[in-house]
Coordinates of C-alpha atoms and ligand atoms in Angstrom, one line a residue:
K66 CA 130.7 86.6 127.9
I67 CA 129.1 90.5 126.7
I68 CA 126.4 90.4 126.3
M69 CA 125.1 92.8 124.2
V70 CA 121.1 93.2 124.7
L71 CA 118.4 94.6 122.1
L72 CA 115.5 97.4 123.5
L73 CA 115.8 101.2 124.0
T74 CA 115.7 103.1 126.7
C75 CA 115.0 106.5 126.7
T76 CA 110.8 106.9 127.8
P77 CA 109.1 110.7 126.5
E78 CA 108.8 113.1 128.8
S79 CA 110.3 111.0 131.8
N80 CA 110.0 112.5 135.2
T81 CA 113.8 112.8 135.6
N82 CA 113.4 112.0 139.0
D83 CA 112.5 108.5 138.3
L84 CA 115.9 108.2 136.3
L85 CA 118.4 108.2 139.7
P86 CA 120.0 105.1 139.8
S87 CA 118.1 102.9 142.6
S88 CA 121.7 100.7 143.5
S89 CA 123.5 101.9 145.7
Y90 CA 126.4 100.0 143.8
H91 CA 126.0 102.6 140.5
S92 CA 126.8 105.4 142.4
S93 CA 129.8 104.3 144.5
V94 CA 131.2 102.8 141.0
L95 CA 130.6 105.7 139.3
S96 CA 131.9 107.6 142.0
S97 CA 135.0 105.8 141.6
L98 CA 135.8 107.8 138.7
N99 CA 136.4 110.8 140.9
H100 CA 139.7 109.5 141.6
L101 CA 140.9 109.6 138.0
P102 CA 143.6 112.4 137.7
F103 CA 141.5 114.2 135.2
D104 CA 143.1 117.9 133.9
G105 CA 139.2 119.4 133.6
H106 CA 136.3 118.8 135.6
L107 CA 134.7 115.9 137.3
T108 CA 130.9 116.9 138.5
F109 CA 128.1 115.0 140.9
D110 CA 126.5 118.8 141.0
N111 CA 124.1 120.8 138.2
V112 CA 124.0 118.3 136.4
Q113 CA 120.8 119.0 134.7
F114 CA 121.6 120.8 132.2
A115 CA 122.0 117.1 130.7
A116 CA 119.8 116.0 131.2
K117 CA 117.6 118.7 128.1
D118 CA 118.0 118.6 125.0
F119 CA 116.3 120.6 121.5
G120 CA 114.4 118.6 121.0
G121 CA 112.8 119.3 124.4
M122 CA 110.4 115.7 124.2
F123 CA 113.3 113.8 126.0
S124 CA 114.9 113.6 129.6
S125 CA 116.9 111.5 131.3
L126 CA 119.4 112.8 133.5
P127 CA 123.1 112.1 134.9
L128 CA 125.1 110.5 137.3
A129 CA 128.1 113.4 136.2
V130 CA 128.8 115.5 134.2
L131 CA 132.9 115.3 132.6
Q132 CA 134.2 118.7 131.5
P133 CA 137.5 117.4 129.9
R134 CA 140.2 119.8 128.1
S135 CA 142.3 117.0 126.5
V136 CA 141.4 113.6 125.1
S137 CA 143.4 112.0 127.6
D138 CA 140.5 112.9 129.8
I139 CA 137.8 111.4 127.6
S140 CA 140.7 108.4 127.4
L141 CA 140.5 108.0 131.4
A142 CA 137.0 108.0 131.9
V143 CA 135.8 105.8 129.2
R144 CA 138.1 103.1 130.1
H145 CA 137.9 103.1 133.9
V146 CA 133.9 102.7 132.6
F147 CA 135.1 99.6 130.5
E148 CA 137.4 98.4 133.7
L149 CA 134.5 98.3 136.0
G150 CA 132.7 95.9 133.2
P151 CA 129.6 95.5 131.8
A152 CA 128.2 94.7 135.7
S153 CA 128.8 98.5 136.3
G154 CA 125.3 99.6 134.0
L155 CA 127.3 102.8 132.9
T156 CA 127.1 104.2 129.8
V157 CA 128.7 107.2 128.7
A158 CA 127.4 109.7 126.3
A159 CA 129.6 113.2 124.8
R160 CA 127.5 115.8 124.3
G161 CA 128.0 118.7 121.8
H162 CA 125.2 120.8 122.1
G163 CA 122.4 118.8 123.1
H164 CA 120.9 120.3 119.8
S165 CA 119.5 116.7 119.3
L166 CA 116.4 116.1 118.8
H167 CA 115.6 112.5 121.2
G168 CA 117.5 112.1 124.6
Q169 CA 120.9 111.4 121.9
A170 CA 122.7 112.8 123.6
M171 CA 121.6 111.9 126.8
T172 CA 122.9 108.6 129.3
R173 CA 120.3 108.1 132.4
G174 CA 122.6 107.5 135.6
G175 CA 125.1 108.1 133.6
L176 CA 128.8 109.9 132.8
V177 CA 128.3 113.1 129.8
I178 CA 130.5 114.4 128.3
S179 CA 130.4 118.0 127.2
M180 CA 131.7 117.9 124.8
E181 CA 132.9 122.4 124.4
S182 CA 134.9 121.9 127.1
L183 CA 137.5 120.1 125.3
R184 CA 140.1 123.0 123.1
W185 CA 142.4 121.3 122.5
P186 CA 143.8 121.1 119.5
K187 CA 143.9 124.7 119.5
M188 CA 141.3 125.9 116.0
R189 CA 145.0 125.5 113.4
V190 CA 143.9 126.3 109.1
F191 CA 146.1 124.2 107.0
T192 CA 146.6 126.3 104.1
G193 CA 147.7 124.7 100.9
S194 CA 146.7 123.0 98.1
S195 CA 144.0 120.6 100.1
P196 CA 143.5 122.9 102.7
F197 CA 141.9 122.4 105.5
V198 CA 141.0 122.9 109.2
E199 CA 142.4 121.2 112.3
V200 CA 139.4 121.4 115.0
S201 CA 138.2 119.5 118.2
G202 CA 135.5 117.5 118.2
G203 CA 133.0 119.5 120.3
E204 CA 134.7 123.3 118.5
L205 CA 130.5 125.2 116.8
W206 CA 130.6 125.2 113.1
I207 CA 130.2 129.4 113.5
N208 CA 133.6 129.1 115.0
I209 CA 135.2 127.3 112.6
L210 CA 133.5 129.8 109.9
R211 CA 134.7 132.8 111.6
E212 CA 137.7 131.4 111.7
T213 CA 138.8 130.0 109.0
L214 CA 137.1 133.7 106.3
K215 CA 140.1 135.2 108.1
Y216 CA 142.2 132.9 105.5
G217 CA 139.9 133.8 102.9
L218 CA 138.7 129.7 103.0
A219 CA 135.8 128.6 104.3
P220 CA 134.1 124.4 104.8
K221 CA 132.8 123.1 102.0
S222 CA 129.1 122.1 103.3
W223 CA 127.3 122.5 105.9
T224 CA 124.0 122.3 108.0
D225 CA 121.0 125.3 108.0
Y226 CA 122.1 126.6 112.2
L227 CA 125.8 126.1 112.8
H228 CA 125.7 126.5 116.3
L229 CA 125.8 122.6 117.1
T230 CA 129.3 121.0 117.4
V231 CA 132.0 118.8 114.6
G232 CA 130.8 115.9 116.5
G233 CA 127.4 115.9 117.1
T234 CA 126.7 116.5 113.2
L235 CA 129.9 114.3 111.9
S236 CA 128.2 111.8 113.5
N237 CA 124.5 112.9 111.5
A238 CA 125.8 113.6 108.2
G239 CA 125.8 117.5 108.0
I240 CA 123.0 118.5 105.6
S241 CA 122.1 121.9 103.6
G242 CA 121.8 123.5 101.0
Q243 CA 125.1 122.8 99.1
A244 CA 125.4 119.2 99.7
F245 CA 123.9 118.2 95.8
R246 CA 127.7 119.2 95.0
H247 CA 130.2 118.9 97.5
G248 CA 127.8 115.7 99.7
P249 CA 127.4 116.8 103.3
Q250 CA 129.2 117.1 105.6
I251 CA 130.7 113.5 106.0
S252 CA 131.8 113.7 102.7
N253 CA 134.7 116.6 103.7
V254 CA 136.7 115.1 105.8
Y255 CA 140.1 114.5 105.8
E256 CA 141.1 112.8 109.5
L257 CA 139.5 112.1 113.0
E258 CA 140.6 112.0 116.3
V259 CA 138.4 109.4 117.7
V260 CA 138.7 107.7 121.4
T261 CA 136.5 104.5 121.3
G262 CA 134.4 102.2 123.8
K263 CA 136.9 100.6 124.8
G264 CA 139.4 103.8 126.6
E265 CA 141.9 103.2 123.4
I266 CA 143.1 106.7 121.4
F267 CA 142.6 106.3 117.3
T268 CA 144.0 108.7 114.4
C269 CA 141.7 107.2 111.2
S270 CA 141.4 108.1 107.7
E271 CA 140.5 107.0 105.1
K272 CA 143.7 105.2 104.3
Q273 CA 144.2 104.8 108.0
N274 CA 142.3 103.2 110.9
S275 CA 139.7 103.0 107.3
D276 CA 136.7 101.1 109.0
L277 CA 137.0 102.7 112.0
F278 CA 136.9 106.4 109.8
Y279 CA 133.9 105.6 107.3
G280 CA 131.9 104.1 110.5
I281 CA 132.4 107.0 113.1
L282 CA 131.0 109.6 110.3
G283 CA 127.6 108.7 109.8
G284 CA 128.0 106.0 113.2
L285 CA 125.1 108.0 116.0
G286 CA 128.3 108.0 118.6
Q287 CA 127.9 104.5 119.0
F288 CA 131.6 103.7 117.6
G289 CA 133.6 106.2 119.6
I290 CA 134.8 109.6 120.7
I291 CA 135.3 112.8 117.9
T292 CA 137.6 114.1 119.7
R293 CA 139.1 116.0 116.6
A294 CA 138.8 116.5 113.4
R295 CA 140.0 117.7 109.9
I296 CA 137.9 118.9 107.7
S297 CA 138.5 120.1 104.2
L298 CA 138.3 123.8 103.4
G299 CA 138.1 125.4 100.1
P300 CA 137.7 129.5 99.0
A301 CA 135.3 131.4 100.7
A302 CA 133.2 133.6 98.6
K303 CA 132.6 137.9 100.1
R304 CA 129.5 137.6 98.6
V305 CA 126.4 136.5 98.1
K306 CA 123.0 136.5 96.3
W307 CA 120.9 135.3 97.4
I308 CA 117.0 134.4 95.9
K309 CA 114.0 133.1 96.4
V310 CA 111.2 132.1 93.7
L311 CA 107.6 130.8 94.3
Y312 CA 106.3 127.9 92.6
H313 CA 102.4 127.0 92.1
D314 CA 102.8 123.3 91.3
F315 CA 104.5 120.6 93.0
A316 CA 106.1 118.9 89.6
L317 CA 107.6 122.6 88.0
F318 CA 109.1 123.0 91.5
S319 CA 110.4 120.3 91.7
K320 CA 111.8 119.0 88.5
D321 CA 113.5 122.8 88.3
Q322 CA 116.0 121.8 91.3
E323 CA 116.5 118.5 89.4
H324 CA 117.8 120.2 87.1
L325 CA 119.9 122.5 88.6
I326 CA 121.6 120.4 90.7
S327 CA 122.3 118.5 87.3
L328 CA 124.1 121.3 86.2
E329 CA 128.0 121.4 86.1
K330 CA 127.5 125.5 86.9
T331 CA 124.9 125.9 88.6
F332 CA 124.2 127.9 92.0
D333 CA 125.8 126.7 95.2
Y334 CA 123.4 126.4 97.9
V335 CA 119.5 124.9 95.7
E336 CA 116.7 124.2 99.2
G337 CA 113.5 124.7 99.1
F338 CA 110.0 124.5 101.3
V339 CA 106.7 124.3 101.6
M340 CA 104.2 127.0 102.5
I341 CA 100.9 126.5 104.0
N342 CA 99.1 128.9 105.7
R343 CA 101.7 131.5 105.4
T344 CA 101.2 134.1 104.1
G345 CA 103.3 136.1 106.9
L346 CA 106.0 134.7 105.6
L347 CA 105.4 136.2 102.4
N348 CA 105.4 139.7 103.4
R349 CA 108.6 139.6 105.3
W350 CA 110.6 139.1 101.7
R351 CA 109.0 141.6 101.3
S352 CA 110.7 144.3 103.9
S353 CA 114.0 142.0 103.9
F354 CA 113.6 140.9 100.0
I355 CA 114.3 143.4 97.1
P356 CA 111.0 142.2 94.6
K357 CA 112.7 141.7 90.7
D358 CA 109.2 143.5 90.3
P359 CA 108.3 145.3 93.3
V360 CA 104.4 146.1 91.8
Q361 CA 103.8 142.6 91.1
A362 CA 105.3 141.8 94.7
S363 CA 103.2 143.5 96.1
R364 CA 99.9 142.1 94.1
F365 CA 100.3 138.8 94.3
T366 CA 98.8 136.6 97.8
S367 CA 98.2 133.4 97.9
E368 CA 94.7 132.6 97.6
G369 CA 95.5 130.3 100.5
K370 CA 96.9 127.6 98.8
T371 CA 99.8 126.1 99.4
L372 CA 103.8 127.4 97.8
Y373 CA 107.1 126.3 97.3
C374 CA 109.8 128.6 97.5
L375 CA 112.7 127.5 95.9
E376 CA 115.7 129.1 98.0
L377 CA 119.5 129.6 95.5
A378 CA 121.9 131.8 96.1
K379 CA 125.4 132.0 94.2
Y380 CA 128.7 132.9 95.9
F381 CA 130.8 136.1 94.2
D382 CA 133.3 138.8 94.9
P383 CA 132.5 142.3 94.2
E384 CA 135.0 142.6 92.2
E385 CA 132.8 139.3 88.9
S386 CA 129.8 141.1 90.1
E387 CA 128.1 141.9 86.7
L388 CA 129.8 138.1 85.2
V389 CA 127.1 137.4 87.8
N390 CA 124.3 138.9 87.6
Q391 CA 124.5 137.6 84.0
E392 CA 125.3 134.6 85.0
V393 CA 122.0 134.4 87.7
E394 CA 120.0 135.8 84.8
R395 CA 120.7 132.4 83.0
L396 CA 119.7 129.9 85.1
L397 CA 116.9 131.9 86.9
S398 CA 115.8 132.5 83.2
K399 CA 115.9 128.3 82.6
L400 CA 113.1 128.5 85.4
S401 CA 109.3 127.7 86.3
Y402 CA 108.5 130.1 88.4
I403 CA 105.7 132.4 89.6
S404 CA 107.7 136.1 87.5
S405 CA 106.3 138.7 89.6
T406 CA 107.5 136.1 92.7
L407 CA 111.5 136.9 92.0
F408 CA 112.9 138.1 95.6
L409 CA 116.7 138.6 95.7
S410 CA 118.8 140.2 98.5
E411 CA 122.8 140.5 98.3
V412 CA 124.8 139.4 101.8
S413 CA 128.3 138.6 103.5
L414 CA 129.5 134.5 103.3
L415 CA 129.3 135.5 106.9
E416 CA 125.2 136.1 107.4
F417 CA 124.8 133.7 104.5
L418 CA 125.4 130.6 106.6
D419 CA 124.7 131.8 109.7
R420 CA 120.8 133.1 108.6
V421 CA 118.7 130.4 110.9
H422 CA 120.9 132.1 113.9
I423 CA 118.9 135.8 113.4
S424 CA 116.2 134.1 113.6
A425 CA 116.8 132.0 116.8
L426 CA 118.0 134.7 118.4
K427 CA 114.1 136.1 117.4
L428 CA 112.4 133.0 118.6
R429 CA 114.2 133.3 122.2
E430 CA 113.8 136.5 123.1
K431 CA 109.2 135.6 122.9
G432 CA 110.1 132.5 124.4
L433 CA 109.5 130.6 120.9
W434 CA 113.1 128.6 121.3
E435 CA 113.0 126.0 124.5
V436 CA 110.1 124.5 123.0
P437 CA 108.8 121.5 122.3
H438 CA 110.0 120.1 119.0
P439 CA 109.1 117.0 117.6
W440 CA 110.6 117.6 114.0
L441 CA 110.9 114.8 111.4
N442 CA 113.2 114.3 108.8
F443 CA 113.0 111.9 106.0
L444 CA 115.9 110.7 102.5
V445 CA 112.9 110.7 99.8
P446 CA 114.0 108.9 96.5
A447 CA 113.3 111.3 93.5
S448 CA 111.1 108.5 92.3
Q449 CA 108.3 109.2 94.7
I450 CA 108.8 112.3 95.2
K451 CA 105.8 113.2 94.1
E452 CA 104.1 110.8 95.6
F453 CA 104.6 111.7 99.0
A454 CA 104.0 115.5 98.2
G455 CA 100.5 114.4 97.4
E456 CA 100.1 112.4 100.2
V457 CA 101.2 115.0 102.8
F458 CA 100.8 117.8 101.8
G459 CA 97.4 117.9 99.6
N460 CA 96.1 115.9 102.7
I461 CA 98.2 114.6 106.4
L462 CA 99.4 118.8 106.0
T463 CA 96.4 120.6 105.0
D464 CA 96.6 123.1 107.9
G465 CA 99.9 123.6 107.6
I466 CA 102.4 122.7 110.5
N467 CA 103.7 125.6 112.9
G468 CA 107.8 126.0 111.5
P469 CA 109.4 125.2 108.4
I470 CA 109.1 121.8 106.2
L471 CA 112.4 122.1 103.7
I472 CA 112.5 119.5 101.0
Y473 CA 115.1 119.1 98.0
P474 CA 116.7 117.1 96.2
V475 CA 120.6 116.0 96.0
N476 CA 123.3 113.9 93.7
K477 CA 124.4 110.5 95.4
S478 CA 126.6 110.7 93.9
K479 CA 128.5 113.4 95.4
W480 CA 127.8 111.5 98.8
N481 CA 130.8 108.8 99.8
N482 CA 129.4 105.6 99.7
R483 CA 130.9 104.2 102.9
T484 CA 130.1 106.0 105.7
S485 CA 127.2 104.9 108.2
L486 CA 125.0 107.2 107.0
V487 CA 122.2 105.0 105.1
T488 CA 120.4 106.9 102.5
P489 CA 118.2 105.8 99.5
P490 CA 118.7 103.5 97.0
E491 CA 118.7 106.4 94.2
D492 CA 120.7 108.8 93.0
T493 CA 118.4 112.2 93.3
F494 CA 117.0 111.8 96.6
Y495 CA 115.4 114.4 99.1
N496 CA 116.1 115.6 102.2
V497 CA 112.0 117.0 103.7
G498 CA 112.6 117.8 107.5
F499 CA 109.1 118.6 108.9
L500 CA 110.2 121.7 111.6
S501 CA 107.5 122.1 114.1
S502 CA 107.9 123.3 117.2
V503 CA 105.3 123.6 119.7
P504 CA 104.6 127.0 121.6
L505 CA 101.0 125.4 123.2
S506 CA 99.7 122.7 124.7
T507 CA 96.6 121.6 123.6
G508 CA 94.4 121.6 120.2
K509 CA 95.4 122.2 116.7
D510 CA 98.8 123.8 117.6
G511 CA 99.4 121.2 120.1
L512 CA 102.5 118.1 121.3
E513 CA 99.9 115.6 120.6
H514 CA 98.3 116.2 117.4
I515 CA 101.6 117.5 116.0
L516 CA 102.6 113.8 117.0
A517 CA 98.9 112.1 115.9
Q518 CA 100.7 114.0 112.6
N519 CA 103.7 112.9 111.6
R520 CA 103.2 108.8 112.5
K521 CA 100.5 109.5 109.8
I522 CA 103.0 110.5 108.0
I523 CA 105.8 107.9 109.3
E524 CA 102.9 105.4 108.2
F525 CA 102.3 106.9 104.2
C526 CA 106.2 106.8 103.6
D527 CA 106.6 102.7 105.1
S528 CA 103.4 101.8 103.9
K529 CA 103.6 103.5 100.3
L530 CA 106.9 104.4 99.4
R531 CA 110.0 102.7 98.3
G532 CA 113.9 103.0 100.0
T533 CA 111.9 106.0 102.2
K534 CA 114.6 106.3 105.1
R535 CA 114.5 108.4 108.2
Y536 CA 117.6 111.2 109.3
L537 CA 118.4 112.1 112.3
S538 CA 116.2 109.0 113.0
H539 CA 114.6 107.5 116.2
Y540 CA 113.0 104.0 116.9
S541 CA 111.8 102.1 119.7
T542 CA 112.6 98.5 118.9
Q543 CA 116.3 97.5 118.1
E544 CA 113.9 96.0 114.8
E545 CA 112.6 99.2 113.9
W546 CA 116.7 99.9 113.3
K547 CA 117.5 96.8 111.5
A548 CA 114.6 97.8 109.4
H549 CA 116.7 101.7 108.7
F550 CA 119.8 99.6 107.9
G551 CA 118.8 97.4 106.4
T552 CA 121.6 95.6 104.7
Q553 CA 124.3 98.0 106.7
W554 CA 122.9 96.3 109.5
E555 CA 125.6 94.2 110.5
V556 CA 128.7 95.6 109.6
F557 CA 127.0 98.5 112.4
V558 CA 126.6 96.0 114.5
R559 CA 130.1 94.3 113.8
R560 CA 131.5 97.9 114.2
K561 CA 129.6 97.5 117.9
L562 CA 131.5 95.1 118.8
E563 CA 134.5 95.4 117.8
Y564 CA 134.8 98.9 119.2
D565 CA 132.3 99.3 121.3
P566 CA 131.7 95.6 123.3
L567 CA 130.2 96.8 126.0
A568 CA 127.5 98.9 123.9
I569 CA 129.4 102.3 127.0
L570 CA 128.7 104.6 124.2
A571 CA 125.9 107.2 123.0
P572 CA 122.8 104.9 124.8
G573 CA 120.2 107.6 124.3
Q574 CA 120.6 106.5 120.7
G575 CA 118.6 103.7 122.1
I576 CA 120.0 101.5 119.1
F577 CA 122.3 98.7 122.1
E578 CA 121.2 98.7 125.8
K579 CA 123.6 98.0 128.3
R580 CA 123.2 95.2 129.9
I581 CA 124.5 92.6 133.1
Ligands
FAD832 P1 124.9 116.5 119.9 O1 122.9 116.6 120.1 O2 125.0 116.9 121.8 O3 124.6 114.6 120.3 C1 124.1 114.1 118.8 C2 124.1 112.7 119.1 O4 126.1 112.6 118.7 C3 124.3 112.3 120.2 O5 124.2 110.6 119.9 C4 126.0 112.8 121.0 O6 126.3 111.6 122.1 C5 126.9 112.4 119.8 N1 128.2 113.3 120.4 C6 128.1 114.2 120.4 N2 129.4 114.9 120.7 C7 130.0 113.4 119.6 C8 131.3 113.1 119.5 N3 132.3 113.7 119.3 N4 131.4 112.0 119.0 C9 131.0 111.5 119.6 N5 129.2 111.3 118.8 C10 128.8 112.8 119.6 N6 121.1 118.8 110.5 C11 121.9 118.7 109.0 O7 122.2 117.7 108.8 N7 120.8 120.0 108.8 C12 120.5 120.6 109.0 O8 120.1 121.6 108.4 C13 120.4 120.9 110.6 N8 119.5 121.6 110.5 C14 119.6 122.1 112.2 C15 118.8 123.3 112.3 C16 118.7 123.0 114.1 C17 117.7 125.0 114.2 C18 118.6 122.0 114.4 C19 118.2 121.8 116.3 C20 118.8 120.9 114.4 C21 119.6 121.2 113.5 N9 120.0 119.8 112.1 C22 120.6 120.1 111.1 C23 120.1 118.1 113.1 C24 122.0 118.3 114.5 O9 123.1 118.4 113.1 C25 122.1 117.0 115.0 O10 121.1 117.5 116.0 C26 123.3 117.7 115.2 O11 123.6 115.6 116.6 C27 123.0 118.6 116.4 O12 124.5 118.8 116.8 P2 124.9 118.8 118.5 O13 126.5 119.1 118.5 O14 124.1 119.5 119.4 O15 124.8 117.0 119.2

């Protein structure tokens, strides 16, 4: 009889030496994998990379890493682990680009499948009235952008950073400034090929195996490994007008954001962020962006106050530049930003969409990329956002954080509500991200301090706000996961029993534990 037990497995700051499996039985069953006829490569050495992620706070050492060359490699491996039965205790973690925050792509003493090695199917663009691109589940979004641009096409919905895999973001949601009009990435998929926790291969879509299709999208890797995806495309504009304007007043800032996302004809991208003690950032824009009014902009100072930056983008082709200028002027004229703080820039679509990579490279050079990232993300109902901002920016984070604080609204009507993702029960809600980096180990910027601040924000949301949901979340108990999923929990468990009954897949999410 299958027993799926309830508690979590991930341990913060684990010493990887403690994580090696203790029983020789365990390692002997894993080495039985060695005899399987893989097209790709199975290794028991050099597996340390798979015990790390972008979050830099969790570590679980696997026993082996499979670099698959084909979908049958993945199916073979998972089926083998499934057939070993619950007694083996083995789990399997698909690893995309390893940019999770809390060890979600790890398995302690199990098998990691390194999805970036899966180069099949070869990326193919299908043009026509509903164009799409077919890609491997381990493909990076930046490569998809480069390839589709050759056809004058591009995916419609993005994440802010493109060096993430298709399987990794589709397991969460994939939210950025286009999500208000196109929904998140999980609302822009036509078809998936999936290997379930029994090792079976299924093609699924809205019409075919739809329960699996919607389960997988936003399903935190719990029901299957995405090996192939068909992603919807639209025409790609060549150029982007990229705009930043500032506000002192949160109510005006959020009113303008909500106004812009409610319009039919509006910007193509609407985001925003909070600037607490970020004079350096303001100075950087003065050089990288062109102020509309250079004299006034050079005199503008934040006077130590918190500022709210509305970030906008309008896509266009060079021949329609004049028309677009008029359209942008018209949209901006309805907004209430501080008039001297209009910063403009014009870049290619590739430069705009890949913008975070430039910052990432600079941080990497300074040794500030591979540091702990105790990020915290919420989806906050629009009705609660003023209270959220008042308490969080006014009281809890008076010193700010070392990193961006993102905040922007989306329209739920554009999101497909059949996916596994849980969202607040309102038509408009905000995506809020506290994206801290921790270069120092103690004091105001230290990890303990940031984690304590995060706990305060979570406690405030849990106790004072209705309907707020965490995104990219991590919980310590299954009770908390149950509360997170709310009325969707039953369906989530039912799907787990159907598609991964031994709880083999994505153990790093800490939702279900495989037990003997
Ligand atoms: P991994 O970390 O490797 O895996 C994530 C989870 O998905 C794991 O549970 C793993 O087992 C599972 N998984 C991986 N591949 C597959 C597969 N093929 N099939 C099934 N399951 C799989 N998110 C947003 O929504 N919007 C943003 O703007 C955004 N910006 C980000 C910027 C940065 C710098 C970083 C580090 C993260 C950002 N994220 C954003 C979060 C990001 O979308 C997730 O962390 C995502 O999971 C990372 O993709 P990955 O390929 O690194 O996945």
